Amino acid sequence: VFYGNNRADFSFIPGNVAPGLLFRQPDHFENYDDWPFLWGQNEGTIGGNTAYLIFGLAFLDVMK
């Protein structure tokens, strides 16, 4: 879980889930100038959040 960002005002949104490992260099066009984020920090996936939520709820049910 990490803090995602809002590209419009460079603020952070808590609770995103990264879509994978960050193993590539930050060489995308938005990182060439003064863009303050690495390319992987530009992504927060709804699918990842949903899987994390479903797993967490299933774990809580098992623990009851």
PDB file of C-alpha atoms in Angstrom:
ATOM      1  CA  VAL A   1       0.000   0.000   0.000  1.00  0.00           C
ATOM      2  CA  PHE A   2       1.383   3.405  -0.895  1.00  0.00           C
ATOM      3  CA  TYR A   3       0.349   6.996  -1.305  1.00  0.00           C
ATOM      4  CA  GLY A   4      -0.779   7.641  -4.843  1.00  0.00           C
ATOM      5  CA  ASN A   5      -0.825  11.068  -6.355  1.00  0.00           C
ATOM      6  CA  ASN A   6      -3.247  13.447  -7.903  1.00  0.00           C
ATOM      7  CA  ARG A   7      -1.530  14.698 -11.037  1.00  0.00           C
ATOM      8  CA  ALA A   8      -3.573  17.873 -11.181  1.00  0.00           C
ATOM      9  CA  ASP A   9      -2.238  19.465  -8.006  1.00  0.00           C
ATOM     10  CA  PHE A  10       0.698  17.170  -7.075  1.00  0.00           C
ATOM     11  CA  SER A  11      -1.055  16.045  -3.889  1.00  0.00           C
ATOM     12  CA  PHE A  12      -1.118  12.535  -2.452  1.00  0.00           C
ATOM     13  CA  ILE A  13      -4.062  10.161  -2.040  1.00  0.00           C
ATOM     14  CA  PRO A  14      -3.612   7.478   0.650  1.00  0.00           C
ATOM     15  CA  GLY A  15      -4.493   3.848   0.073  1.00  0.00           C
ATOM     16  CA  ASN A  16      -3.533   2.857  -3.466  1.00  0.00           C
ATOM     17  CA  VAL A  17      -2.031  -0.515  -4.290  1.00  0.00           C
ATOM     18  CA  ALA A  18       0.931  -0.651  -6.679  1.00  0.00           C
ATOM     19  CA  PRO A  19       0.207  -2.664  -9.833  1.00  0.00           C
ATOM     20  CA  GLY A  20       3.539  -4.513  -9.709  1.00  0.00           C
ATOM     21  CA  LEU A  21       7.239  -4.234  -9.014  1.00  0.00           C
ATOM     22  CA  LEU A  22       9.116  -1.103  -9.991  1.00  0.00           C
ATOM     23  CA  PHE A  23      12.108  -2.542 -11.814  1.00  0.00           C
ATOM     24  CA  ARG A  24      12.275  -0.261 -14.854  1.00  0.00           C
ATOM     25  CA  GLN A  25      14.139   3.008 -14.969  1.00  0.00           C
ATOM     26  CA  PRO A  26      11.998   6.164 -14.777  1.00  0.00           C
ATOM     27  CA  ASP A  27      12.449   7.013 -18.444  1.00  0.00           C
ATOM     28  CA  HIS A  28       8.929   7.978 -19.465  1.00  0.00           C
ATOM     29  CA  PHE A  29       8.282  11.399 -20.946  1.00  0.00           C
ATOM     30  CA  GLU A  30       6.614  12.803 -17.843  1.00  0.00           C
ATOM     31  CA  ASN A  31       9.850  12.266 -15.907  1.00  0.00           C
ATOM     32  CA  TYR A  32      12.143  14.166 -18.262  1.00  0.00           C
ATOM     33  CA  ASP A  33      11.433  17.674 -16.987  1.00  0.00           C
ATOM     34  CA  ASP A  34      10.247  18.733 -13.566  1.00  0.00           C
ATOM     35  CA  TRP A  35       7.667  15.996 -12.959  1.00  0.00           C
ATOM     36  CA  PRO A  36       8.108  15.120  -9.241  1.00  0.00           C
ATOM     37  CA  PHE A  37       7.076  11.446  -9.411  1.00  0.00           C
ATOM     38  CA  LEU A  38       8.702   8.266 -10.668  1.00  0.00           C
ATOM     39  CA  TRP A  39       6.700   6.453 -13.329  1.00  0.00           C
ATOM     40  CA  GLY A  40       5.459   3.756 -10.949  1.00  0.00           C
ATOM     41  CA  GLN A  41       4.218   6.377  -8.515  1.00  0.00           C
ATOM     42  CA  ASN A  42       1.855   7.616 -11.221  1.00  0.00           C
ATOM     43  CA  GLU A  43      -0.191   4.440 -10.972  1.00  0.00           C
ATOM     44  CA  GLY A  44      -2.702   3.246  -8.453  1.00  0.00           C
ATOM     45  CA  THR A  45      -5.010   0.519  -9.680  1.00  0.00           C
ATOM     46  CA  ILE A  46      -8.619  -0.037  -8.716  1.00  0.00           C
ATOM     47  CA  GLY A  47      -8.242  -3.746  -9.459  1.00  0.00           C
ATOM     48  CA  GLY A  48      -5.357  -4.005  -7.022  1.00  0.00           C
ATOM     49  CA  ASN A  49      -7.344  -2.223  -4.348  1.00  0.00           C
ATOM     50  CA  THR A  50     -10.296  -4.542  -4.901  1.00  0.00           C
ATOM     51  CA  ALA A  51      -8.183  -7.700  -4.622  1.00  0.00           C
ATOM     52  CA  TYR A  52      -6.578  -6.389  -1.433  1.00  0.00           C
ATOM     53  CA  LEU A  53      -9.996  -5.550   0.027  1.00  0.00           C
ATOM     54  CA  ILE A  54     -11.477  -8.958  -0.837  1.00  0.00           C
ATOM     55  CA  PHE A  55      -8.457 -10.749   0.631  1.00  0.00           C
ATOM     56  CA  GLY A  56      -8.639  -8.643   3.795  1.00  0.00           C
ATOM     57  CA  LEU A  57     -12.353  -9.330   4.273  1.00  0.00           C
ATOM     58  CA  ALA A  58     -11.860 -13.061   3.688  1.00  0.00           C
ATOM     59  CA  PHE A  59      -9.012 -13.071   6.219  1.00  0.00           C
ATOM     60  CA  LEU A  60     -11.219 -11.341   8.796  1.00  0.00           C
ATOM     61  CA  ASP A  61     -13.954 -13.940   8.245  1.00  0.00           C
ATOM     62  CA  VAL A  62     -11.459 -16.765   8.764  1.00  0.00           C
ATOM     63  CA  MET A  63     -10.189 -15.172  11.958  1.00  0.00           C
ATOM     64  CA  LYS A  64     -13.702 -14.910  13.482  1.00  0.00           C
TER      65      LYS A  64
END
